[in-house]
PDB file of C-alpha atoms and ligand atoms in Angstrom:
ATOM      1  CA  MET A   1      -6.165   1.405  16.360  1.00 88.00           C
ATOM      2  CA  LYS A   2      -2.763   0.102  14.851  1.00 93.00           C
ATOM      3  CA  ILE A   3      -2.427   0.432  11.415  1.00 95.00           C
ATOM      4  CA  GLY A   4       0.458  -1.511   9.574  1.00 97.00           C
ATOM      5  CA  PHE A   5       1.986  -0.891   6.675  1.00 98.00           C
ATOM      6  CA  PHE A   6       4.389  -3.069   4.616  1.00 98.00           C
ATOM      7  CA  ASP A   7       7.036  -2.385   1.783  1.00 98.00           C
ATOM      8  CA  SER A   8      10.374  -3.946   1.054  1.00 98.00           C
ATOM      9  CA  GLY A   9      11.315   0.055   1.254  1.00 97.00           C
ATOM     10  CA  LEU A  10      10.128   3.354   0.530  1.00 98.00           C
ATOM     11  CA  GLY A  11       7.272   2.658  -1.874  1.00 98.00           C
ATOM     12  CA  GLY A  12       4.886   1.832   0.512  1.00 98.00           C
ATOM     13  CA  LEU A  13       4.780   5.678   1.428  1.00 97.00           C
ATOM     14  CA  THR A  14       2.899   6.592  -1.861  1.00 98.00           C
ATOM     15  CA  VAL A  15      -0.045   4.617  -0.761  1.00 98.00           C
ATOM     16  CA  LEU A  16       0.242   6.033   3.252  1.00 96.00           C
ATOM     17  CA  LYS A  17       0.483   9.290   1.659  1.00 95.00           C
ATOM     18  CA  GLU A  18      -2.652   8.976  -0.513  1.00 96.00           C
ATOM     19  CA  ALA A  19      -4.252   7.404   2.557  1.00 96.00           C
ATOM     20  CA  ILE A  20      -3.682  10.441   4.914  1.00 93.00           C
ATOM     21  CA  GLU A  21      -3.632  13.470   2.574  1.00 92.00           C
ATOM     22  CA  ASN A  22      -6.749  12.443   0.472  1.00 95.00           C
ATOM     23  CA  GLU A  23      -9.010   9.900   2.544  1.00 95.00           C
ATOM     24  CA  GLY A  24      -8.068  11.480   6.093  1.00 92.00           C
ATOM     25  CA  LEU A  25      -6.514   7.860   7.562  1.00 93.00           C
ATOM     26  CA  ASN A  26      -5.606   9.258  11.115  1.00 89.00           C
ATOM     27  CA  GLU A  27      -4.934   6.612  13.385  1.00 90.00           C
ATOM     28  CA  GLU A  28      -1.359   5.243  14.756  1.00 90.00           C
ATOM     29  CA  ILE A  29       0.223   3.914  12.174  1.00 93.00           C
ATOM     30  CA  TYR A  30       3.600   1.620  11.830  1.00 95.00           C
ATOM     31  CA  TYR A  31       5.129   1.634   8.245  1.00 96.00           C
ATOM     32  CA  LEU A  32       7.453  -1.188   7.932  1.00 97.00           C
ATOM     33  CA  GLY A  33      10.400  -0.877   5.580  1.00 97.00           C
ATOM     34  CA  ASP A  34      12.533  -3.572   4.904  1.00 97.00           C
ATOM     35  CA  THR A  35      15.932  -1.723   3.999  1.00 96.00           C
ATOM     36  CA  LYS A  36      18.009  -5.281   4.580  1.00 96.00           C
ATOM     37  CA  ASN A  37      16.768  -6.928   2.030  1.00 97.00           C
ATOM     38  CA  THR A  38      15.228  -3.986  -0.376  1.00 97.00           C
ATOM     39  CA  PRO A  39      14.825  -4.399  -3.576  1.00 98.00           C
ATOM     40  CA  TYR A  40      12.521  -7.790  -3.641  1.00 98.00           C
ATOM     41  CA  GLY A  41      11.472  -7.926  -7.326  1.00 98.00           C
ATOM     42  CA  THR A  42      15.341  -9.031  -8.587  1.00 98.00           C
ATOM     43  CA  LYS A  43      15.785 -11.818  -6.036  1.00 98.00           C
ATOM     44  CA  GLU A  44      14.945 -15.255  -5.642  1.00 97.00           C
ATOM     45  CA  GLU A  45      10.964 -15.769  -5.039  1.00 97.00           C
ATOM     46  CA  SER A  46      11.830 -18.002  -2.035  1.00 97.00           C
ATOM     47  CA  PHE A  47      14.016 -15.832  -0.019  1.00 98.00           C
ATOM     48  CA  VAL A  48      11.686 -12.619  -0.760  1.00 98.00           C
ATOM     49  CA  LYS A  49       8.289 -14.878   0.722  1.00 98.00           C
ATOM     50  CA  GLU A  50      11.025 -15.787   3.652  1.00 98.00           C
ATOM     51  CA  VAL A  51      11.604 -12.289   4.530  1.00 98.00           C
ATOM     52  CA  ILE A  52       7.833 -11.048   3.951  1.00 98.00           C
ATOM     53  CA  GLU A  53       6.786 -13.476   6.114  1.00 98.00           C
ATOM     54  CA  ASP A  54       8.975 -12.494   9.023  1.00 97.00           C
ATOM     55  CA  ASN A  55       7.918  -8.834   8.562  1.00 97.00           C
ATOM     56  CA  ILE A  56       4.418  -9.463   8.447  1.00 98.00           C
ATOM     57  CA  LYS A  57       4.810 -11.246  11.755  1.00 98.00           C
ATOM     58  CA  TYR A  58       6.344  -8.400  13.532  1.00 97.00           C
ATOM     59  CA  LEU A  59       3.331  -6.103  12.556  1.00 97.00           C
ATOM     60  CA  VAL A  60       1.029  -8.820  13.781  1.00 98.00           C
ATOM     61  CA  ASP A  61       3.039  -9.242  16.810  1.00 97.00           C
ATOM     62  CA  ILE A  62       2.664  -5.526  17.845  1.00 95.00           C
ATOM     63  CA  GLY A  63      -0.745  -5.546  17.214  1.00 96.00           C
ATOM     64  CA  CYS A  64      -1.484  -4.183  13.782  1.00 96.00           C
ATOM     65  CA  ASN A  65      -5.015  -4.922  12.212  1.00 96.00           C
ATOM     66  CA  PRO A  66      -5.549  -3.991   9.631  1.00 97.00           C
ATOM     67  CA  ILE A  67      -2.266  -4.307   7.532  1.00 98.00           C
ATOM     68  CA  VAL A  68      -1.700  -3.244   4.497  1.00 98.00           C
ATOM     69  CA  ILE A  69       0.775  -4.612   2.205  1.00 98.00           C
ATOM     70  CA  ALA A  70       1.566  -1.803   0.195  1.00 98.00           C
ATOM     71  CA  CYS A  71       3.562  -3.516  -2.124  1.00 98.00           C
ATOM     72  CA  ASN A  72       2.824  -5.573  -5.459  1.00 97.00           C
ATOM     73  CA  THR A  73       5.708  -7.853  -5.261  1.00 98.00           C
ATOM     74  CA  ALA A  74       5.016  -8.977  -1.645  1.00 98.00           C
ATOM     75  CA  THR A  75       1.158  -9.217  -2.379  1.00 97.00           C
ATOM     76  CA  CYS A  76       1.393 -11.461  -5.544  1.00 96.00           C
ATOM     77  CA  LEU A  77       3.674 -13.644  -3.858  1.00 97.00           C
ATOM     78  CA  SER A  78       2.150 -14.141  -0.227  1.00 97.00           C
ATOM     79  CA  VAL A  79      -0.760 -12.520   0.103  1.00 97.00           C
ATOM     80  CA  ASN A  80      -3.017 -15.864  -0.181  1.00 96.00           C
ATOM     81  CA  GLU A  81      -0.529 -17.769   2.603  1.00 98.00           C
ATOM     82  CA  LEU A  82      -0.698 -14.617   4.784  1.00 98.00           C
ATOM     83  CA  ARG A  83      -4.711 -14.376   4.812  1.00 98.00           C
ATOM     84  CA  GLU A  84      -4.469 -18.020   5.449  1.00 98.00           C
ATOM     85  CA  LYS A  85      -2.192 -17.932   8.351  1.00 98.00           C
ATOM     86  CA  TYR A  86      -3.621 -14.614  10.012  1.00 98.00           C
ATOM     87  CA  LYS A  87      -7.380 -15.433   9.826  1.00 97.00           C
ATOM     88  CA  ASP A  88      -7.989 -12.789  12.246  1.00 96.00           C
ATOM     89  CA  ILE A  89      -6.485 -10.078  10.545  1.00 97.00           C
ATOM     90  CA  VAL A  90      -7.391  -7.911   7.592  1.00 97.00           C
ATOM     91  CA  ILE A  91      -4.786  -7.982   5.332  1.00 98.00           C
ATOM     92  CA  ILE A  92      -5.130  -5.626   2.482  1.00 98.00           C
ATOM     93  CA  GLY A  93      -2.626  -6.011  -0.573  1.00 97.00           C
ATOM     94  CA  THR A  94      -1.528  -3.998  -3.261  1.00 96.00           C
ATOM     95  CA  GLU A  95      -2.654  -5.120  -7.062  1.00 90.00           C
ATOM     96  CA  PRO A  96      -1.584  -3.388 -10.252  1.00 92.00           C
ATOM     97  CA  ALA A  97      -4.686  -0.980 -11.254  1.00 94.00           C
ATOM     98  CA  VAL A  98      -5.109  -3.030 -14.299  1.00 94.00           C
ATOM     99  CA  LYS A  99      -8.786  -2.913 -14.044  1.00 93.00           C
ATOM    100  CA  VAL A 100      -9.188   0.702 -13.856  1.00 91.00           C
ATOM    101  CA  ALA A 101      -7.087   0.801 -17.016  1.00 93.00           C
ATOM    102  CA  ALA A 102      -9.343  -1.898 -18.619  1.00 92.00           C
ATOM    103  CA  ASP A 103     -12.746  -0.017 -17.900  1.00 91.00           C
ATOM    104  CA  ALA A 104     -11.290   2.999 -19.658  1.00 88.00           C
ATOM    105  CA  HIS A 105      -9.025   2.304 -22.453  1.00 70.00           C
ATOM    106  CA  MET A 106     -11.227   2.473 -25.349  1.00 77.00           C
ATOM    107  CA  ASN A 107      -9.567  -0.182 -27.205  1.00 84.00           C
ATOM    108  CA  LYS A 108      -6.231   1.193 -26.980  1.00 93.00           C
ATOM    109  CA  ARG A 109      -3.169  -0.607 -25.353  1.00 96.00           C
ATOM    110  CA  ILE A 110      -2.292  -0.626 -21.759  1.00 96.00           C
ATOM    111  CA  LEU A 111       1.434  -0.706 -20.389  1.00 97.00           C
ATOM    112  CA  VAL A 112       1.976  -2.165 -17.257  1.00 97.00           C
ATOM    113  CA  LEU A 113       5.381  -1.626 -15.349  1.00 98.00           C
ATOM    114  CA  ALA A 114       6.047  -3.440 -12.203  1.00 98.00           C
ATOM    115  CA  THR A 115       9.098  -5.673 -10.903  1.00 98.00           C
ATOM    116  CA  SER A 116      10.375  -8.596 -12.202  1.00 98.00           C
ATOM    117  CA  ILE A 117       8.757 -10.888  -9.567  1.00 98.00           C
ATOM    118  CA  THR A 118       5.197  -9.440 -10.439  1.00 97.00           C
ATOM    119  CA  VAL A 119       5.119  -9.193 -14.119  1.00 96.00           C
ATOM    120  CA  ARG A 120       6.083 -13.568 -14.305  1.00 95.00           C
ATOM    121  CA  GLN A 121       3.502 -14.010 -11.503  1.00 94.00           C
ATOM    122  CA  GLU A 122       0.347 -15.789 -12.201  1.00 91.00           C
ATOM    123  CA  LYS A 123      -1.794 -13.410 -10.090  1.00 90.00           C
ATOM    124  CA  LEU A 124      -1.028 -10.560 -12.692  1.00 94.00           C
ATOM    125  CA  LEU A 125      -1.347 -13.187 -15.539  1.00 94.00           C
ATOM    126  CA  ASN A 126      -4.703 -14.225 -14.318  1.00 93.00           C
ATOM    127  CA  LEU A 127      -6.042 -10.875 -13.869  1.00 93.00           C
ATOM    128  CA  VAL A 128      -5.197  -9.693 -17.380  1.00 94.00           C
ATOM    129  CA  GLU A 129      -6.515 -12.967 -18.505  1.00 94.00           C
ATOM    130  CA  ASN A 130     -10.008 -12.637 -16.497  1.00 94.00           C
ATOM    131  CA  LEU A 131     -10.412  -8.886 -17.920  1.00 93.00           C
ATOM    132  CA  HIS A 132     -10.471 -10.389 -21.348  1.00 92.00           C
ATOM    133  CA  ILE A 133      -7.629  -7.763 -22.047  1.00 92.00           C
ATOM    134  CA  LYS A 134      -4.590 -10.292 -22.868  1.00 92.00           C
ATOM    135  CA  ASN A 135      -3.818  -9.217 -26.403  1.00 93.00           C
ATOM    136  CA  GLU A 136      -4.267  -5.315 -25.438  1.00 94.00           C
ATOM    137  CA  VAL A 137      -1.500  -5.208 -22.312  1.00 96.00           C
ATOM    138  CA  ASP A 138       2.211  -5.204 -22.585  1.00 97.00           C
ATOM    139  CA  LEU A 139       3.727  -6.346 -19.349  1.00 97.00           C
ATOM    140  CA  VAL A 140       7.097  -5.032 -18.489  1.00 98.00           C
ATOM    141  CA  ALA A 141       9.676  -5.127 -15.547  1.00 98.00           C
ATOM    142  CA  ALA A 142      11.256  -1.688 -14.268  1.00 98.00           C
ATOM    143  CA  ASP A 143      13.314  -2.643 -11.836  1.00 98.00           C
ATOM    144  CA  LYS A 144      15.463  -0.174 -11.709  1.00 98.00           C
ATOM    145  CA  LEU A 145      13.146   2.311 -10.439  1.00 98.00           C
ATOM    146  CA  VAL A 146      13.094   1.120  -7.379  1.00 98.00           C
ATOM    147  CA  ARG A 147      16.944   1.602  -6.920  1.00 97.00           C
ATOM    148  CA  PHE A 148      16.634   4.946  -8.044  1.00 98.00           C
ATOM    149  CA  ALA A 149      13.781   5.656  -5.375  1.00 98.00           C
ATOM    150  CA  GLU A 150      15.895   4.120  -2.692  1.00 97.00           C
ATOM    151  CA  SER A 151      18.863   6.131  -3.535  1.00 97.00           C
ATOM    152  CA  ILE A 152      19.435   9.224  -1.101  1.00 96.00           C
ATOM    153  CA  ASP A 153      20.442  11.419  -3.871  1.00 96.00           C
ATOM    154  CA  CYS A 154      17.286  10.652  -5.969  1.00 96.00           C
ATOM    155  CA  ASN A 155      15.947  14.131  -6.287  1.00 95.00           C
ATOM    156  CA  GLU A 156      19.182  15.020  -8.170  1.00 96.00           C
ATOM    157  CA  ARG A 157      19.373  12.347 -10.801  1.00 97.00           C
ATOM    158  CA  GLY A 158      16.119  13.171 -12.873  1.00 96.00           C
ATOM    159  CA  GLN A 159      17.974  13.157 -15.831  1.00 98.00           C
ATOM    160  CA  GLU A 160      19.401   9.224 -15.235  1.00 98.00           C
ATOM    161  CA  VAL A 161      15.724   8.292 -14.498  1.00 98.00           C
ATOM    162  CA  GLU A 162      14.178   9.820 -17.503  1.00 98.00           C
ATOM    163  CA  GLU A 163      17.320   8.039 -19.458  1.00 98.00           C
ATOM    164  CA  TYR A 164      16.126   4.786 -18.370  1.00 98.00           C
ATOM    165  CA  ILE A 165      12.235   5.655 -18.724  1.00 98.00           C
ATOM    166  CA  LYS A 166      13.092   6.453 -22.282  1.00 98.00           C
ATOM    167  CA  ASP A 167      14.796   3.147 -23.076  1.00 98.00           C
ATOM    168  CA  ILE A 168      11.827   1.273 -21.788  1.00 98.00           C
ATOM    169  CA  LEU A 169       9.194   3.605 -23.550  1.00 98.00           C
ATOM    170  CA  LYS A 170      10.922   3.668 -26.955  1.00 97.00           C
ATOM    171  CA  GLU A 171      10.046   0.250 -27.598  1.00 97.00           C
ATOM    172  CA  TYR A 172       6.232   1.320 -27.845  1.00 97.00           C
ATOM    173  CA  ASP A 173       4.251   3.166 -30.037  1.00 97.00           C
ATOM    174  CA  LEU A 174       2.833   5.197 -27.441  1.00 97.00           C
ATOM    175  CA  LYS A 175       0.459   6.659 -29.729  1.00 97.00           C
ATOM    176  CA  GLU A 176      -1.343   3.182 -29.395  1.00 96.00           C
ATOM    177  CA  TYR A 177      -1.762   3.443 -25.641  1.00 97.00           C
ATOM    178  CA  SER A 178      -4.229   5.150 -23.426  1.00 96.00           C
ATOM    179  CA  HIS A 179      -2.643   3.883 -20.194  1.00 97.00           C
ATOM    180  CA  ILE A 180       0.622   3.418 -18.345  1.00 97.00           C
ATOM    181  CA  VAL A 181      -0.286   1.403 -15.208  1.00 97.00           C
ATOM    182  CA  LEU A 182       2.326   1.669 -12.423  1.00 98.00           C
ATOM    183  CA  GLY A 183       2.515  -1.680 -10.771  1.00 97.00           C
ATOM    184  CA  CYS A 184       4.953  -1.064  -7.890  1.00 98.00           C
ATOM    185  CA  THR A 185       4.167   1.293  -5.236  1.00 98.00           C
ATOM    186  CA  HIS A 186       7.672   2.891  -5.853  1.00 98.00           C
ATOM    187  CA  PHE A 187       6.897   4.200  -9.147  1.00 98.00           C
ATOM    188  CA  PRO A 188       4.530   6.860  -8.613  1.00 98.00           C
ATOM    189  CA  LEU A 189       7.548   8.647  -7.104  1.00 98.00           C
ATOM    190  CA  PHE A 190       8.430   9.215 -10.831  1.00 98.00           C
ATOM    191  CA  VAL A 191       5.047  10.406 -12.645  1.00 98.00           C
ATOM    192  CA  GLN A 192       6.188  13.688 -13.295  1.00 98.00           C
ATOM    193  CA  ASN A 193       9.426  12.060 -15.065  1.00 98.00           C
ATOM    194  CA  PHE A 194       7.069   9.792 -17.078  1.00 98.00           C
ATOM    195  CA  LYS A 195       5.014  12.924 -18.466  1.00 98.00           C
ATOM    196  CA  ASN A 196       8.288  14.731 -19.137  1.00 98.00           C
ATOM    197  CA  VAL A 197       9.569  11.668 -21.238  1.00 98.00           C
ATOM    198  CA  ILE A 198       5.893  10.802 -22.919  1.00 98.00           C
ATOM    199  CA  ASN A 199       6.235  14.678 -24.132  1.00 98.00           C
ATOM    200  CA  GLU A 200       9.928  14.404 -25.455  1.00 97.00           C
ATOM    201  CA  ILE A 201       9.216  11.214 -27.260  1.00 98.00           C
ATOM    202  CA  CYS A 202       5.878  11.254 -28.577  1.00 98.00           C
ATOM    203  CA  PRO A 203       3.863  14.846 -27.382  1.00 97.00           C
ATOM    204  CA  GLU A 204       0.741  13.876 -29.469  1.00 97.00           C
ATOM    205  CA  ALA A 205       0.299  10.378 -27.201  1.00 97.00           C
ATOM    206  CA  ASN A 206      -2.649  10.645 -24.888  1.00 96.00           C
ATOM    207  CA  ILE A 207      -1.764   8.585 -21.909  1.00 97.00           C
ATOM    208  CA  ASP A 208      -3.221   8.439 -18.353  1.00 96.00           C
ATOM    209  CA  ILE A 209      -0.521   7.145 -15.724  1.00 97.00           C
ATOM    210  CA  VAL A 210      -2.572   5.202 -12.947  1.00 97.00           C
ATOM    211  CA  ASP A 211      -1.492   3.254  -9.886  1.00 97.00           C
ATOM    212  CA  GLY A 212      -3.248   1.481  -7.046  1.00 95.00           C
ATOM    213  CA  ALA A 213      -3.032   4.123  -3.973  1.00 97.00           C
ATOM    214  CA  LYS A 214      -6.826   5.273  -4.272  1.00 96.00           C
ATOM    215  CA  GLY A 215      -8.050   2.162  -4.266  1.00 95.00           C
ATOM    216  CA  ILE A 216      -5.739   0.625  -1.627  1.00 97.00           C
ATOM    217  CA  SER A 217      -6.644   3.524   0.561  1.00 97.00           C
ATOM    218  CA  LYS A 218     -10.456   3.395  -0.007  1.00 96.00           C
ATOM    219  CA  ASN A 219     -10.150   0.050   0.788  1.00 96.00           C
ATOM    220  CA  LEU A 220      -8.302   0.662   3.885  1.00 97.00           C
ATOM    221  CA  MET A 221     -11.092   3.258   5.116  1.00 96.00           C
ATOM    222  CA  ASN A 222     -13.918   1.129   4.539  1.00 95.00           C
ATOM    223  CA  TYR A 223     -11.946  -1.610   7.019  1.00 95.00           C
ATOM    224  CA  ILE A 224     -10.980   0.808   9.519  1.00 93.00           C
ATOM    225  CA  ASN A 225     -14.780   1.935   9.833  1.00 91.00           C
ATOM    226  CA  ILE A 226     -15.760  -1.377  10.055  1.00 90.00           C
ATOM    227  CA  LEU A 227     -13.376  -2.677  12.829  1.00 87.00           C
ATOM    228  CA  LYS A 228     -13.220   0.390  15.002  1.00 82.00           C
ATOM    229  CA  LYS A 229     -14.686   0.329  18.064  1.00 75.00           C
ATOM    230  CA  GLU A 230     -16.905   3.625  18.912  1.00 70.00           C
ATOM    231  CA  ASP A 231     -14.942   4.980  21.944  1.00 66.00           C
ATOM    232  CA  GLU A 232     -11.836   4.278  20.340  1.00 69.00           C
ATOM    233  CA  VAL A 233      -9.341   7.533  20.919  1.00 66.00           C
ATOM    234  CA  VAL A 234      -7.741   8.577  17.598  1.00 65.00           C
ATOM    235  CA  ASN A 235      -4.037   9.019  17.640  1.00 61.00           C
ATOM    236  CA  LYS A 236      -3.557  11.999  15.591  1.00 63.00           C
ATOM    237  CA  ASN A 237      -0.753  12.054  13.088  1.00 63.00           C
ATOM    238  CA  VAL A 238       1.706   9.326  14.739  1.00 80.00           C
ATOM    239  CA  ILE A 239       3.578   7.812  12.117  1.00 89.00           C
ATOM    240  CA  LYS A 240       6.251   5.373  13.568  1.00 91.00           C
ATOM    241  CA  VAL A 241       8.576   4.010  10.880  1.00 92.00           C
ATOM    242  CA  ILE A 242      10.335   1.089  11.543  1.00 94.00           C
ATOM    243  CA  THR A 243      13.175  -0.269   9.314  1.00 95.00           C
ATOM    244  CA  THR A 244      15.100  -3.614   9.616  1.00 95.00           C
ATOM    245  CA  LYS A 245      18.504  -2.128   8.861  1.00 94.00           C
ATOM    246  CA  GLU A 246      19.612   1.599  10.128  1.00 91.00           C
ATOM    247  CA  SER A 247      19.379   3.657   6.692  1.00 92.00           C
ATOM    248  CA  GLU A 248      20.436   7.474   6.574  1.00 93.00           C
ATOM    249  CA  ALA A 249      18.835   7.144   2.818  1.00 95.00           C
ATOM    250  CA  PHE A 250      15.833   5.633   4.144  1.00 94.00           C
ATOM    251  CA  GLU A 251      15.199   8.475   6.595  1.00 91.00           C
ATOM    252  CA  ILE A 252      15.903  11.404   4.411  1.00 93.00           C
ATOM    253  CA  ARG A 253      13.621  10.053   1.528  1.00 95.00           C
ATOM    254  CA  ALA A 254      11.032   9.471   4.026  1.00 94.00           C
ATOM    255  CA  LYS A 255      10.893  12.444   5.146  1.00 92.00           C
ATOM    256  CA  GLN A 256      11.134  14.178   1.407  1.00 94.00           C
ATOM    257  CA  ILE A 257       8.161  12.153   0.627  1.00 95.00           C
ATOM    258  CA  LEU A 258       5.814  12.308   3.509  1.00 91.00           C
ATOM    259  CA  ASN A 259       7.205  16.004   4.138  1.00 82.00           C
ATOM    260  CA  GLU A 260       4.930  17.693   6.458  1.00 76.00           C
ATOM    261  CA  HIS A 261       3.767  14.676   8.590  1.00 76.00           C
ATOM    262  CA  ASN A 262       4.831  13.858  11.756  1.00 76.00           C
ATOM    263  CA  LEU A 263       7.396  11.267  11.618  1.00 78.00           C
ATOM    264  CA  LYS A 264       8.945   9.296  14.388  1.00 80.00           C
ATOM    265  CA  PHE A 265      11.626   6.780  13.554  1.00 79.00           C
ATOM    266  CA  GLU A 266      12.113   3.659  15.125  1.00 80.00           C
ATOM    267  CA  TYR A 267      14.369   0.821  14.432  1.00 80.00           C
ATOM    268  CA  LYS A 268      13.488  -2.776  14.436  1.00 76.00           C
ATOM    269  CA  LEU A 269      16.868  -4.724  13.454  1.00 70.00           C
ATOM    270  CA  GLN A 270      16.744  -8.449  12.698  1.00 59.00           C
TER     271      GLN A 270
HETATM  272  N1  DGL B 301       7.267  -1.553  -3.799  1.00 61.31           N
HETATM  273  C1  DGL B 301       7.415  -3.021  -4.179  1.00 61.31           C
HETATM  274  C2  DGL B 301       6.304  -3.119  -5.456  1.00 61.31           C
HETATM  275  O1  DGL B 301       5.287  -2.544  -5.070  1.00 61.31           O
HETATM  276  C3  DGL B 301       8.612  -3.534  -4.513  1.00 61.31           C
HETATM  277  C4  DGL B 301       9.988  -3.244  -5.295  1.00 61.31           C
HETATM  278  C5  DGL B 301      11.029  -3.761  -4.633  1.00 61.31           C
HETATM  279  O2  DGL B 301      11.474  -4.126  -3.967  1.00 61.31           O
HETATM  280  O3  DGL B 301      11.481  -4.484  -6.035  1.00 61.31           O
HETATM  281  O4  DGL B 301       6.332  -4.194  -6.098  1.00 61.31           O
END
């Protein structure tokens, strides 16, 4: 069974990692990172929609089903149209885990961090509205974290990352918050940095940092069970990583993020 994963870059690997390590995903995986066009969150929406379409078409053409759009930005821009276009393919989207936070927020506030595109999309605004938590939620763009995550020397830039996070968080009285929702799949790479900053600027805060990886992975495993034919051979630990532009940074970072997993890099050049 060919499972497609798609993100603008490395962020979707945080979802793939969760699915492999904690949900037992064990199929032939095709991970497509759009290295040519990353980051999406600060670009023109019409342009981003076009490249998302090309990328999903690639995964469909090589026979992936289901396809996980492991990217909040791509999901909020295009998932409805893609589902309409590919009716026979299961397309699993990614949404900020606002509901998880809303179910447990105990009248405290929720800070949602995502890309600029995601925070202004109706999809997220409607979600917040429907959960009746509009007045308790702050939506904030944190695009620079995507660039940090994609940089070859990301692991050496912890201090810069934390300065950036501090600049964002210092605007809020963190004691009033119960959750920070990481609404971009790149952001979970910085959970420890978030914790360090919270500890430094507001040690008395009691904040859960949540993301959507678990929910998406569970969803994916359910669909695999439904779609799987009984006699289908399992293709153990084969992960083909495909990018739209050769990128040394991507290769190095992907190996760091997925560490022990068997990665085979292939390049699709558009
Ligand atoms: N990982 C992405 C997301 O979840 C996209 C980040 C970007 O390319 O700006 O939104």
